[in-house]
mmCIF file of C-alpha atoms in Angstrom:
data_model
loop_
_atom_site.group_PDB
_atom_site.id
_atom_site.type_symbol
_atom_site.label_atom_id
_atom_site.label_comp_id
_atom_site.label_asym_id
_atom_site.label_seq_id
_atom_site.Cartn_x
_atom_site.Cartn_y
_atom_site.Cartn_z
ATOM 1 C CA MET A 461 0.000 0.000 0.000
ATOM 2 C CA ILE A 462 2.794 2.363 0.853
ATOM 3 C CA ARG A 463 4.324 1.880 -2.585
ATOM 4 C CA PHE A 464 1.266 3.527 -4.258
ATOM 5 C CA THR A 465 0.896 6.469 -1.897
ATOM 6 C CA PHE A 466 3.214 8.901 -3.624
ATOM 7 C CA PRO A 467 2.162 8.141 -7.239
ATOM 8 C CA PHE A 468 -1.462 8.436 -6.178
ATOM 9 C CA LEU A 469 -0.869 11.799 -4.513
ATOM 10 C CA PHE A 470 1.075 12.950 -7.563
ATOM 11 C CA LEU A 471 -1.795 12.050 -9.899
ATOM 12 C CA VAL A 472 -4.299 13.831 -7.657
ATOM 13 C CA SER A 473 -2.060 16.888 -7.630
ATOM 14 C CA VAL A 474 -1.766 16.896 -11.428
ATOM 15 C CA ALA A 475 -5.525 16.492 -11.867
ATOM 16 C CA THR A 476 -6.211 19.282 -9.397
ATOM 17 C CA SER A 477 -3.742 21.551 -11.172
ATOM 18 C CA ALA A 478 -5.331 20.784 -14.563
ATOM 19 C CA LEU A 479 -8.787 21.641 -13.236
ATOM 20 C CA ALA A 480 -7.451 24.871 -11.786
ATOM 21 C CA ASP A 481 -5.842 25.754 -15.122
ATOM 22 C CA LEU A 482 -9.094 25.035 -16.975
ATOM 23 C CA ASP A 483 -11.080 27.111 -14.504
ATOM 24 C CA SER A 484 -8.615 29.973 -14.934
ATOM 25 C CA LEU A 485 -8.907 29.697 -18.715
ATOM 26 C CA LYS A 486 -12.702 29.810 -18.492
ATOM 27 C CA ARG A 487 -12.530 33.028 -16.495
ATOM 28 C CA ASP A 488 -10.079 34.502 -19.000
ATOM 29 C CA VAL A 489 -12.418 33.647 -21.895
ATOM 30 C CA VAL A 490 -15.366 35.294 -20.138
ATOM 31 C CA SER A 491 -13.355 38.417 -19.304
ATOM 32 C CA ASN A 492 -11.935 38.768 -22.804
ATOM 33 C CA TYR A 493 -15.384 38.221 -24.300
ATOM 34 C CA ALA A 494 -16.701 41.141 -22.243
ATOM 35 C CA ASN A 495 -13.873 43.325 -23.574
ATOM 36 C CA LEU A 496 -14.648 42.208 -27.115
ATOM 37 C CA VAL A 497 -18.395 42.908 -26.788
ATOM 38 C CA HIS A 498 -17.791 46.400 -25.432
ATOM 39 C CA ALA A 499 -15.293 47.247 -28.178
ATOM 40 C CA ASN A 500 -17.618 45.977 -30.907
ATOM 41 C CA TYR A 501 -20.642 47.890 -29.640
ATOM 42 C CA ALA A 502 -18.481 50.986 -29.217
ATOM 43 C CA ASP A 503 -17.482 50.782 -32.896
ATOM 44 C CA ALA A 504 -21.118 50.272 -33.893
ATOM 45 C CA LEU A 505 -22.018 53.400 -31.930
ATOM 46 C CA VAL A 506 -19.293 55.464 -33.605
ATOM 47 C CA GLU A 507 -20.583 54.472 -37.029
ATOM 48 C CA ALA A 508 -24.201 55.110 -36.005
ATOM 49 C CA VAL A 509 -23.235 58.630 -34.897
ATOM 50 C CA ASN A 510 -21.571 59.132 -38.290
ATOM 51 C CA LEU A 511 -24.757 57.910 -39.941
ATOM 52 C CA GLN A 512 -26.842 60.289 -37.844
ATOM 53 C CA GLY A 513 -24.602 63.138 -38.962
ATOM 54 C CA ALA A 514 -25.034 62.179 -42.617
ATOM 55 C CA LEU A 515 -28.815 61.951 -42.184
ATOM 56 C CA THR A 516 -28.895 65.373 -40.551
ATOM 57 C CA ALA A 517 -26.772 66.937 -43.272
ATOM 58 C CA PHE A 518 -28.995 65.441 -45.939
ATOM 59 C CA ALA A 519 -32.216 66.516 -44.209
ATOM 60 C CA ASN A 520 -30.928 70.072 -43.838
ATOM 61 C CA GLU A 521 -29.925 70.346 -47.494
ATOM 62 C CA PRO A 522 -31.436 67.449 -49.426
ATOM 63 C CA ASP A 523 -29.914 66.634 -52.793
ATOM 64 C CA GLU A 524 -28.686 63.570 -54.647
ATOM 65 C CA ALA A 525 -25.113 63.959 -53.403
ATOM 66 C CA GLY A 526 -26.269 64.112 -49.784
ATOM 67 C CA LEU A 527 -28.487 61.086 -50.303
ATOM 68 C CA ALA A 528 -25.544 59.131 -51.707
ATOM 69 C CA LYS A 529 -23.431 60.058 -48.675
ATOM 70 C CA ALA A 530 -26.187 59.005 -46.299
ATOM 71 C CA ARG A 531 -26.444 55.663 -48.075
ATOM 72 C CA MET A 532 -22.701 55.086 -47.776
ATOM 73 C CA ALA A 533 -22.846 55.999 -44.080
ATOM 74 C CA TRP A 534 -25.644 53.459 -43.594
ATOM 75 C CA ILE A 535 -23.575 50.724 -45.244
ATOM 76 C CA SER A 536 -20.565 51.614 -43.083
ATOM 77 C CA ALA A 537 -22.689 51.559 -39.929
ATOM 78 C CA ARG A 538 -23.872 48.063 -40.712
ATOM 79 C CA LEU A 539 -20.424 46.462 -40.730
ATOM 80 C CA PRO A 540 -19.602 46.642 -37.016
ATOM 81 C CA TYR A 541 -23.203 46.123 -35.948
ATOM 82 C CA LEU A 542 -23.585 42.883 -37.910
ATOM 83 C CA GLN A 543 -20.621 41.464 -36.016
ATOM 84 C CA THR A 544 -22.437 42.121 -32.727
ATOM 85 C CA GLU A 545 -25.326 39.808 -33.560
ATOM 86 C CA VAL A 546 -23.409 36.886 -32.077
ATOM 87 C CA PHE A 547 -24.047 38.591 -28.706
ATOM 88 C CA ARG A 548 -27.767 37.871 -29.003
ATOM 89 C CA PHE A 549 -30.011 34.912 -28.080
ATOM 90 C CA TYR A 550 -29.229 34.609 -24.368
ATOM 91 C CA ALA A 551 -31.366 37.405 -22.878
ATOM 92 C CA GLY A 552 -28.487 39.841 -22.570
ATOM 93 C CA PRO A 553 -28.990 43.614 -22.753
ATOM 94 C CA ILE A 554 -29.650 43.462 -26.507
ATOM 95 C CA ASP A 555 -32.611 41.085 -26.362
ATOM 96 C CA ASP A 556 -33.863 40.651 -22.813
ATOM 97 C CA ASP A 557 -37.465 41.653 -22.055
ATOM 98 C CA ASP A 558 -36.535 45.336 -22.321
ATOM 99 C CA GLY A 559 -33.794 44.938 -24.911
ATOM 100 C CA PRO A 560 -33.660 47.231 -27.972
ATOM 101 C CA GLU A 561 -32.939 44.591 -30.644
ATOM 102 C CA GLY A 562 -36.395 45.002 -32.158
ATOM 103 C CA LEU A 563 -35.772 48.735 -32.478
ATOM 104 C CA ILE A 564 -32.340 48.271 -34.037
ATOM 105 C CA ASN A 565 -32.441 45.460 -36.573
ATOM 106 C CA ALA A 566 -35.962 44.032 -36.778
ATOM 107 C CA TRP A 567 -37.012 42.677 -40.181
ATOM 108 C CA PRO A 568 -38.654 41.899 -42.553
ATOM 109 C CA LEU A 569 -40.202 45.322 -42.911
ATOM 110 C CA ASP A 570 -43.588 46.040 -44.476
ATOM 111 C CA GLU A 571 -42.690 49.069 -46.583
ATOM 112 C CA ALA A 572 -46.274 50.307 -46.643
ATOM 113 C CA TYR A 573 -46.173 50.628 -42.864
ATOM 114 C CA VAL A 574 -43.513 53.350 -43.170
ATOM 115 C CA ASP A 575 -44.011 55.209 -46.461
ATOM 116 C CA TYR A 576 -45.562 55.066 -49.887
ATOM 117 C CA VAL A 577 -45.127 52.055 -52.144
ATOM 118 C CA GLU A 578 -45.613 51.610 -55.850
ATOM 119 C CA GLY A 579 -49.291 51.883 -56.685
ATOM 120 C CA ASN A 580 -50.226 53.310 -53.289
ATOM 121 C CA PRO A 581 -48.799 56.798 -52.697
ATOM 122 C CA SER A 582 -50.723 57.661 -49.547
ATOM 123 C CA VAL A 583 -49.891 54.807 -47.178
ATOM 124 C CA GLY A 584 -47.490 54.654 -44.274
ATOM 125 C CA ILE A 585 -46.711 56.633 -41.157
ATOM 126 C CA VAL A 586 -45.066 59.326 -43.259
ATOM 127 C CA ASN A 587 -48.306 60.039 -45.108
ATOM 128 C CA ASP A 588 -50.797 59.439 -42.279
ATOM 129 C CA THR A 589 -51.089 62.952 -40.901
ATOM 130 C CA ALA A 590 -54.424 62.238 -39.221
ATOM 131 C CA ASN A 591 -53.218 59.441 -36.924
ATOM 132 C CA PHE A 592 -49.631 60.638 -36.643
ATOM 133 C CA PRO A 593 -49.641 64.439 -36.697
ATOM 134 C CA GLU A 594 -46.043 64.603 -35.474
ATOM 135 C CA ILE A 595 -43.252 62.161 -36.202
ATOM 136 C CA THR A 596 -40.947 61.718 -33.221
ATOM 137 C CA LYS A 597 -38.675 58.994 -31.888
ATOM 138 C CA GLU A 598 -41.273 58.336 -29.162
ATOM 139 C CA LEU A 599 -43.846 57.650 -31.862
ATOM 140 C CA LEU A 600 -41.513 55.248 -33.656
ATOM 141 C CA VAL A 601 -41.013 53.295 -30.431
ATOM 142 C CA SER A 602 -44.737 53.137 -29.688
ATOM 143 C CA VAL A 603 -45.729 51.778 -33.106
ATOM 144 C CA ASN A 604 -42.791 49.425 -33.712
ATOM 145 C CA GLU A 605 -44.152 45.893 -34.315
ATOM 146 C CA LYS A 606 -47.604 47.072 -33.274
ATOM 147 C CA ASP A 607 -50.301 44.743 -34.634
ATOM 148 C CA GLY A 608 -47.761 42.601 -36.503
ATOM 149 C CA GLU A 609 -44.103 41.581 -36.523
ATOM 150 C CA GLU A 610 -43.581 43.133 -39.957
ATOM 151 C CA ASN A 611 -44.866 46.508 -38.760
ATOM 152 C CA ILE A 612 -41.322 47.754 -38.309
ATOM 153 C CA SER A 613 -41.055 51.493 -37.757
ATOM 154 C CA ALA A 614 -37.507 51.921 -36.442
ATOM 155 C CA GLY A 615 -33.961 50.695 -36.805
ATOM 156 C CA PHE A 616 -31.550 50.012 -39.618
ATOM 157 C CA HIS A 617 -34.099 48.664 -42.066
ATOM 158 C CA ALA A 618 -36.580 51.500 -41.639
ATOM 159 C CA ILE A 619 -33.723 53.910 -42.365
ATOM 160 C CA GLU A 620 -32.624 51.713 -45.258
ATOM 161 C CA PHE A 621 -36.071 51.925 -46.843
ATOM 162 C CA LEU A 622 -36.218 55.673 -46.354
ATOM 163 C CA LEU A 623 -32.859 56.033 -48.112
ATOM 164 C CA TRP A 624 -33.270 53.556 -50.987
ATOM 165 C CA GLY A 625 -36.999 52.969 -51.361
ATOM 166 C CA GLN A 626 -38.386 49.766 -52.808
ATOM 167 C CA ASP A 627 -35.994 47.670 -54.867
ATOM 168 C CA GLU A 628 -37.673 47.212 -58.232
ATOM 169 C CA ASN A 629 -34.419 46.557 -60.089
ATOM 170 C CA ALA A 630 -33.082 43.114 -60.961
ATOM 171 C CA ASP A 631 -29.498 44.368 -61.218
ATOM 172 C CA GLY A 632 -29.297 46.920 -58.445
ATOM 173 C CA PRO A 633 -30.798 48.372 -55.249
ATOM 174 C CA GLY A 634 -33.720 50.704 -54.766
ATOM 175 C CA ASN A 635 -33.433 54.137 -56.315
ATOM 176 C CA ARG A 636 -35.430 56.601 -54.236
ATOM 177 C CA SER A 637 -35.011 60.148 -55.486
ATOM 178 C CA ALA A 638 -33.850 63.029 -53.306
ATOM 179 C CA ASP A 639 -37.002 64.776 -54.536
ATOM 180 C CA ASP A 640 -38.888 62.704 -51.946
ATOM 181 C CA TYR A 641 -37.247 65.014 -49.410
ATOM 182 C CA ILE A 642 -37.620 68.228 -51.413
ATOM 183 C CA THR A 643 -40.806 68.547 -53.460
ATOM 184 C CA ALA A 644 -42.736 65.306 -52.946
ATOM 185 C CA PRO A 645 -45.845 65.216 -50.729
ATOM 186 C CA ASN A 646 -44.923 65.078 -47.023
ATOM 187 C CA ALA A 647 -41.249 65.735 -47.757
ATOM 188 C CA ASP A 648 -40.792 67.474 -44.388
ATOM 189 C CA ARG A 649 -42.403 64.564 -42.535
ATOM 190 C CA ARG A 650 -40.108 62.162 -44.355
ATOM 191 C CA LYS A 651 -37.129 64.213 -43.170
ATOM 192 C CA ALA A 652 -38.498 64.225 -39.626
ATOM 193 C CA TYR A 653 -38.863 60.443 -39.774
ATOM 194 C CA LEU A 654 -35.296 59.989 -40.977
ATOM 195 C CA LEU A 655 -33.923 62.200 -38.199
ATOM 196 C CA ALA A 656 -36.002 60.539 -35.481
ATOM 197 C CA ALA A 657 -34.953 57.059 -36.614
ATOM 198 C CA GLY A 658 -31.290 58.068 -36.673
ATOM 199 C CA GLU A 659 -31.456 59.569 -33.195
ATOM 200 C CA LEU A 660 -33.210 56.507 -31.807
ATOM 201 C CA LEU A 661 -30.616 54.171 -33.321
ATOM 202 C CA VAL A 662 -27.818 56.092 -31.616
ATOM 203 C CA GLU A 663 -29.606 56.091 -28.253
ATOM 204 C CA ASN A 664 -30.159 52.335 -28.334
ATOM 205 C CA LEU A 665 -26.525 51.640 -29.161
ATOM 206 C CA GLU A 666 -25.440 54.004 -26.373
ATOM 207 C CA HIS A 667 -27.464 51.833 -24.008
ATOM 208 C CA LEU A 668 -25.649 48.693 -25.143
ATOM 209 C CA VAL A 669 -22.218 50.284 -24.836
ATOM 210 C CA ALA A 670 -23.087 51.376 -21.288
ATOM 211 C CA GLU A 671 -24.285 47.900 -20.306
ATOM 212 C CA TRP A 672 -20.944 46.372 -21.341
ATOM 213 C CA ALA A 673 -18.670 49.170 -20.109
ATOM 214 C CA PRO A 674 -15.974 48.028 -17.642
ATOM 215 C CA GLY A 675 -15.988 49.089 -14.015
ATOM 216 C CA GLN A 676 -19.697 49.934 -13.903
ATOM 217 C CA ASP A 677 -22.699 48.536 -12.036
ATOM 218 C CA ASN A 678 -24.202 47.068 -15.192
ATOM 219 C CA TYR A 679 -24.861 43.827 -17.066
ATOM 220 C CA ARG A 680 -21.167 43.229 -17.641
ATOM 221 C CA LYS A 681 -20.510 43.250 -13.887
ATOM 222 C CA SER A 682 -23.020 40.457 -13.283
ATOM 223 C CA PHE A 683 -21.847 38.572 -16.385
ATOM 224 C CA GLU A 684 -18.247 38.469 -15.151
ATOM 225 C CA ALA A 685 -19.266 37.748 -11.551
ATOM 226 C CA ALA A 686 -21.459 34.770 -12.468
ATOM 227 C CA PRO A 687 -20.061 31.209 -12.446
ATOM 228 C CA SER A 688 -17.870 30.903 -15.524
ATOM 229 C CA SER A 689 -19.879 27.971 -16.926
ATOM 230 C CA GLU A 690 -23.053 30.067 -16.776
ATOM 231 C CA SER A 691 -21.467 32.876 -18.781
ATOM 232 C CA LEU A 692 -19.774 30.457 -21.181
ATOM 233 C CA LYS A 693 -23.134 28.865 -21.900
ATOM 234 C CA LYS A 694 -24.404 32.306 -22.926
ATOM 235 C CA ILE A 695 -21.393 32.937 -25.132
ATOM 236 C CA ILE A 696 -21.672 29.635 -26.971
ATOM 237 C CA THR A 697 -25.470 29.982 -27.205
ATOM 238 C CA GLY A 698 -24.977 33.240 -29.104
ATOM 239 C CA MET A 699 -22.686 31.437 -31.534
ATOM 240 C CA SER A 700 -24.838 28.335 -31.974
ATOM 241 C CA MET A 701 -28.102 30.250 -32.420
ATOM 242 C CA LEU A 702 -26.666 32.710 -34.932
ATOM 243 C CA ALA A 703 -25.099 29.871 -36.914
ATOM 244 C CA GLY A 704 -27.783 27.210 -36.606
ATOM 245 C CA PHE A 705 -30.939 29.294 -36.553
ATOM 246 C CA GLU A 706 -30.773 32.963 -37.477
ATOM 247 C CA LEU A 707 -28.183 33.090 -40.244
ATOM 248 C CA SER A 708 -28.478 29.625 -41.775
ATOM 249 C CA GLY A 709 -32.257 29.406 -41.421
ATOM 250 C CA GLU A 710 -34.050 32.729 -41.158
ATOM 251 C CA ARG A 711 -31.714 34.742 -43.373
ATOM 252 C CA LEU A 712 -30.477 32.232 -45.926
ATOM 253 C CA LEU A 713 -32.619 29.120 -46.190
ATOM 254 C CA VAL A 714 -35.983 30.927 -46.040
ATOM 255 C CA ALA A 715 -35.022 33.321 -48.834
ATOM 256 C CA MET A 716 -33.573 30.490 -50.901
ATOM 257 C CA GLU A 717 -36.701 28.368 -50.527
ATOM 258 C CA THR A 718 -39.205 31.162 -51.231
ATOM 259 C CA ARG A 719 -37.061 32.840 -53.914
ATOM 260 C CA ALA A 720 -38.646 36.067 -52.645
ATOM 261 C CA GLN A 721 -36.782 39.343 -52.567
ATOM 262 C CA GLU A 722 -38.909 40.397 -49.580
ATOM 263 C CA ASP A 723 -37.298 37.617 -47.531
ATOM 264 C CA GLU A 724 -33.739 38.853 -47.923
ATOM 265 C CA HIS A 725 -32.269 40.704 -45.005
ATOM 266 C CA SER A 726 -31.220 44.023 -46.552
ATOM 267 C CA CYS A 727 -33.404 44.029 -49.633
ATOM 268 C CA PHE A 728 -33.636 47.781 -50.317
ATOM 269 C CA SER A 729 -29.879 48.404 -50.469
ATOM 270 C CA ASP A 730 -28.900 45.023 -51.968
ATOM 271 C CA THR A 731 -26.315 44.478 -49.222
ATOM 272 C CA THR A 732 -27.527 41.120 -47.922
ATOM 273 C CA HIS A 733 -24.306 39.452 -49.044
ATOM 274 C CA SER A 734 -22.447 41.756 -46.642
ATOM 275 C CA ASP A 735 -24.835 40.816 -43.837
ATOM 276 C CA VAL A 736 -23.897 37.168 -44.264
ATOM 277 C CA ILE A 737 -20.167 37.843 -44.318
ATOM 278 C CA TYR A 738 -20.128 40.030 -41.214
ATOM 279 C CA ASN A 739 -22.428 37.757 -39.229
ATOM 280 C CA ALA A 740 -19.994 34.920 -39.961
ATOM 281 C CA LYS A 741 -17.127 37.237 -39.030
ATOM 282 C CA GLY A 742 -18.816 37.935 -35.690
ATOM 283 C CA ILE A 743 -18.816 34.218 -34.865
ATOM 284 C CA ALA A 744 -15.150 33.983 -35.886
ATOM 285 C CA ASN A 745 -14.304 36.942 -33.637
ATOM 286 C CA VAL A 746 -15.707 35.219 -30.552
ATOM 287 C CA TRP A 747 -14.061 31.937 -31.519
ATOM 288 C CA GLU A 748 -10.645 33.578 -31.839
ATOM 289 C CA GLY A 749 -11.141 36.031 -28.960
ATOM 290 C CA GLU A 750 -10.120 38.895 -31.217
ATOM 291 C CA TYR A 751 -11.770 42.091 -32.382
ATOM 292 C CA GLY A 752 -9.946 45.298 -33.293
ATOM 293 C CA ASN A 753 -7.402 45.963 -30.548
ATOM 294 C CA VAL A 754 -8.908 43.292 -28.291
ATOM 295 C CA LYS A 755 -6.954 40.052 -28.279
ATOM 296 C CA GLY A 756 -7.144 37.343 -25.639
ATOM 297 C CA ALA A 757 -8.536 33.946 -24.769
ATOM 298 C CA GLY A 758 -11.340 32.767 -27.027
ATOM 299 C CA ILE A 759 -13.566 29.741 -27.384
ATOM 300 C CA ASP A 760 -10.851 28.269 -29.614
ATOM 301 C CA ASP A 761 -8.495 28.090 -26.610
ATOM 302 C CA LEU A 762 -11.176 26.465 -24.512
ATOM 303 C CA ALA A 763 -11.960 23.886 -27.193
ATOM 304 C CA LYS A 764 -8.269 23.078 -27.530
ATOM 305 C CA ALA A 765 -8.070 22.442 -23.788
ATOM 306 C CA VAL A 766 -11.030 20.046 -23.629
ATOM 307 C CA ASP A 767 -10.933 18.223 -26.998
ATOM 308 C CA ALA A 768 -8.245 18.966 -29.570
ATOM 309 C CA ASP A 769 -9.940 16.955 -32.350
ATOM 310 C CA LEU A 770 -13.269 18.715 -31.844
ATOM 311 C CA ARG A 771 -11.454 22.020 -31.859
ATOM 312 C CA LYS A 772 -9.959 21.230 -35.285
ATOM 313 C CA LYS A 773 -13.399 20.409 -36.696
ATOM 314 C CA LEU A 774 -14.939 23.568 -35.304
ATOM 315 C CA ARG A 775 -12.098 25.762 -36.506
ATOM 316 C CA LYS A 776 -12.528 24.321 -40.006
ATOM 317 C CA THR A 777 -16.283 25.048 -40.138
ATOM 318 C CA ILE A 778 -15.817 28.591 -38.826
ATOM 319 C CA GLN A 779 -13.141 29.368 -41.399
ATOM 320 C CA GLU A 780 -15.125 27.635 -44.146
ATOM 321 C CA ALA A 781 -18.360 29.524 -43.361
ATOM 322 C CA LEU A 782 -16.553 32.842 -43.634
ATOM 323 C CA LYS A 783 -14.855 31.833 -46.881
ATOM 324 C CA LEU A 784 -18.044 30.498 -48.478
ATOM 325 C CA SER A 785 -20.077 33.540 -47.412
ATOM 326 C CA LYS A 786 -17.758 35.696 -49.498
ATOM 327 C CA GLN A 787 -18.526 33.539 -52.547
ATOM 328 C CA ILE A 788 -22.287 34.186 -52.593
ATOM 329 C CA PRO A 789 -23.014 36.025 -55.860
ATOM 330 C CA VAL A 790 -24.133 39.654 -55.697
ATOM 331 C CA PRO A 791 -26.871 40.780 -55.651
ATOM 332 C CA PHE A 792 -28.379 38.254 -53.262
ATOM 333 C CA ASP A 793 -31.909 38.674 -54.666
ATOM 334 C CA GLN A 794 -30.658 37.265 -57.957
ATOM 335 C CA ALA A 795 -28.505 34.570 -56.343
ATOM 336 C CA ILE A 796 -31.613 32.980 -54.808
ATOM 337 C CA LEU A 797 -33.053 32.579 -58.310
ATOM 338 C CA GLU A 798 -30.048 31.134 -60.106
ATOM 339 C CA GLU A 799 -28.671 27.591 -59.873
ATOM 340 C CA ASN A 800 -25.082 28.605 -59.075
ATOM 341 C CA GLY A 801 -26.198 31.197 -56.562
ATOM 342 C CA ARG A 802 -28.524 28.790 -54.799
ATOM 343 C CA ALA A 803 -25.774 26.167 -54.609
ATOM 344 C CA SER A 804 -23.443 28.757 -53.115
ATOM 345 C CA ILE A 805 -26.010 29.757 -50.488
ATOM 346 C CA LEU A 806 -26.774 26.117 -49.645
ATOM 347 C CA ALA A 807 -23.081 25.456 -49.062
ATOM 348 C CA VAL A 808 -23.019 28.237 -46.455
ATOM 349 C CA VAL A 809 -26.205 26.924 -44.829
ATOM 350 C CA GLU A 810 -24.838 23.392 -44.507
ATOM 351 C CA THR A 811 -21.525 24.605 -43.088
ATOM 352 C CA LEU A 812 -23.292 26.777 -40.514
ATOM 353 C CA GLU A 813 -25.520 23.871 -39.504
ATOM 354 C CA ASP A 814 -22.460 21.650 -39.036
ATOM 355 C CA GLN A 815 -20.858 24.417 -37.029
ATOM 356 C CA ALA A 816 -23.893 24.674 -34.745
ATOM 357 C CA ASP A 817 -23.920 20.912 -34.148
ATOM 358 C CA LEU A 818 -20.235 20.981 -33.217
ATOM 359 C CA LEU A 819 -20.851 23.867 -30.816
ATOM 360 C CA VAL A 820 -23.479 21.733 -29.095
ATOM 361 C CA GLU A 821 -20.899 18.954 -28.803
ATOM 362 C CA LEU A 822 -18.401 21.396 -27.314
ATOM 363 C CA SER A 823 -20.944 22.649 -24.806
ATOM 364 C CA GLN A 824 -21.616 19.084 -23.686
ATOM 365 C CA LYS A 825 -17.890 18.592 -23.111
ATOM 366 C CA LEU A 826 -18.045 21.669 -20.874
ATOM 367 C CA GLY A 827 -20.956 20.327 -18.826
ATOM 368 C CA PHE A 828 -23.943 22.091 -20.355
ATOM 369 C CA GLU A 829 -25.866 22.135 -23.635
ATOM 370 C CA VAL A 830 -26.714 25.038 -25.928
ATOM 371 C CA PRO A 831 -29.648 25.364 -28.349
ATOM 372 C CA THR A 832 -29.415 25.722 -32.120
ATOM 373 C CA SER A 833 -33.016 26.799 -32.708
ATOM 374 C CA GLU A 834 -35.836 28.557 -30.891
ATOM 375 C CA THR A 835 -37.556 25.236 -30.261
ATOM 376 C CA ASP A 836 -34.464 23.971 -28.424
ATOM 377 C CA SER A 837 -34.116 27.014 -26.157
#
């Protein structure tokens, strides 16, 4: 018996040390994730402020050049925000019961709820002076998703529609004229709508930046103070739900199956291809633990520590999804109609679904299980 005492104690010591190292790594991943989230939302806010400035300049002196600048500012504002969507799906500050997600990026949008559409020039909040005598950000909040989930009045896609109008072109985006803000009926109300929507977008992103700011009594404080497995489950849930449900299903597969332009994510500006790329990039950011100047422990490090083979499989699907997303033909509304385009989209869908399944496997290795669809959560 004495002969086995020291080897036994040595093995116990090694196992205890390994558990301590893994626990330390988990805490590092959670802490670095919080840094990454804050930096990403901060960039999204900067670009939203730039967009608000472009909208204000255009509203003050509307012309085609100002409209073009506002459109470019909208596209630029989308790029950091799309990468933040991996921070959704776990009742964080973006999409808890009081979260602003529905006021930031809700879609699909019923154009006629906001402004005129072809064949019906008098519909929409812009043209309904009787029920909406004044257009304010408070009004936009009160009527957003009222009486239907497509009754979107605020956020990126409401602004997108106000800048581009309906997309009636097979080879390009919508082509709203600056005259809609100069001589068209209710031009001043349309300007008021644009300004209110821009201001509201900035305010909602300010809220998210504040909730993830370091050293504050906010969501981030409770997120970092919680047991590391609890916070890791949230992190991996964001990844698995974006990959396995939102991006692969709602944004890609639905549009591919219906072949309907109305089902693409950014249909007015024809930038849906960019949405796919930067959503996939957001997942890769969390996996690597890197965004901008933030660099630290990521889910990749955690996967390597618990199952090196699984880590290799996951890394491959994450890299492949990003690569394949860049190969989807532009514009997306034509890709869903053509054989090559549909094959390209399906390849992304299948890779994202594989990725989500592997994330579930990783979560099980860590002692919990994450969903890949709303029915699982």
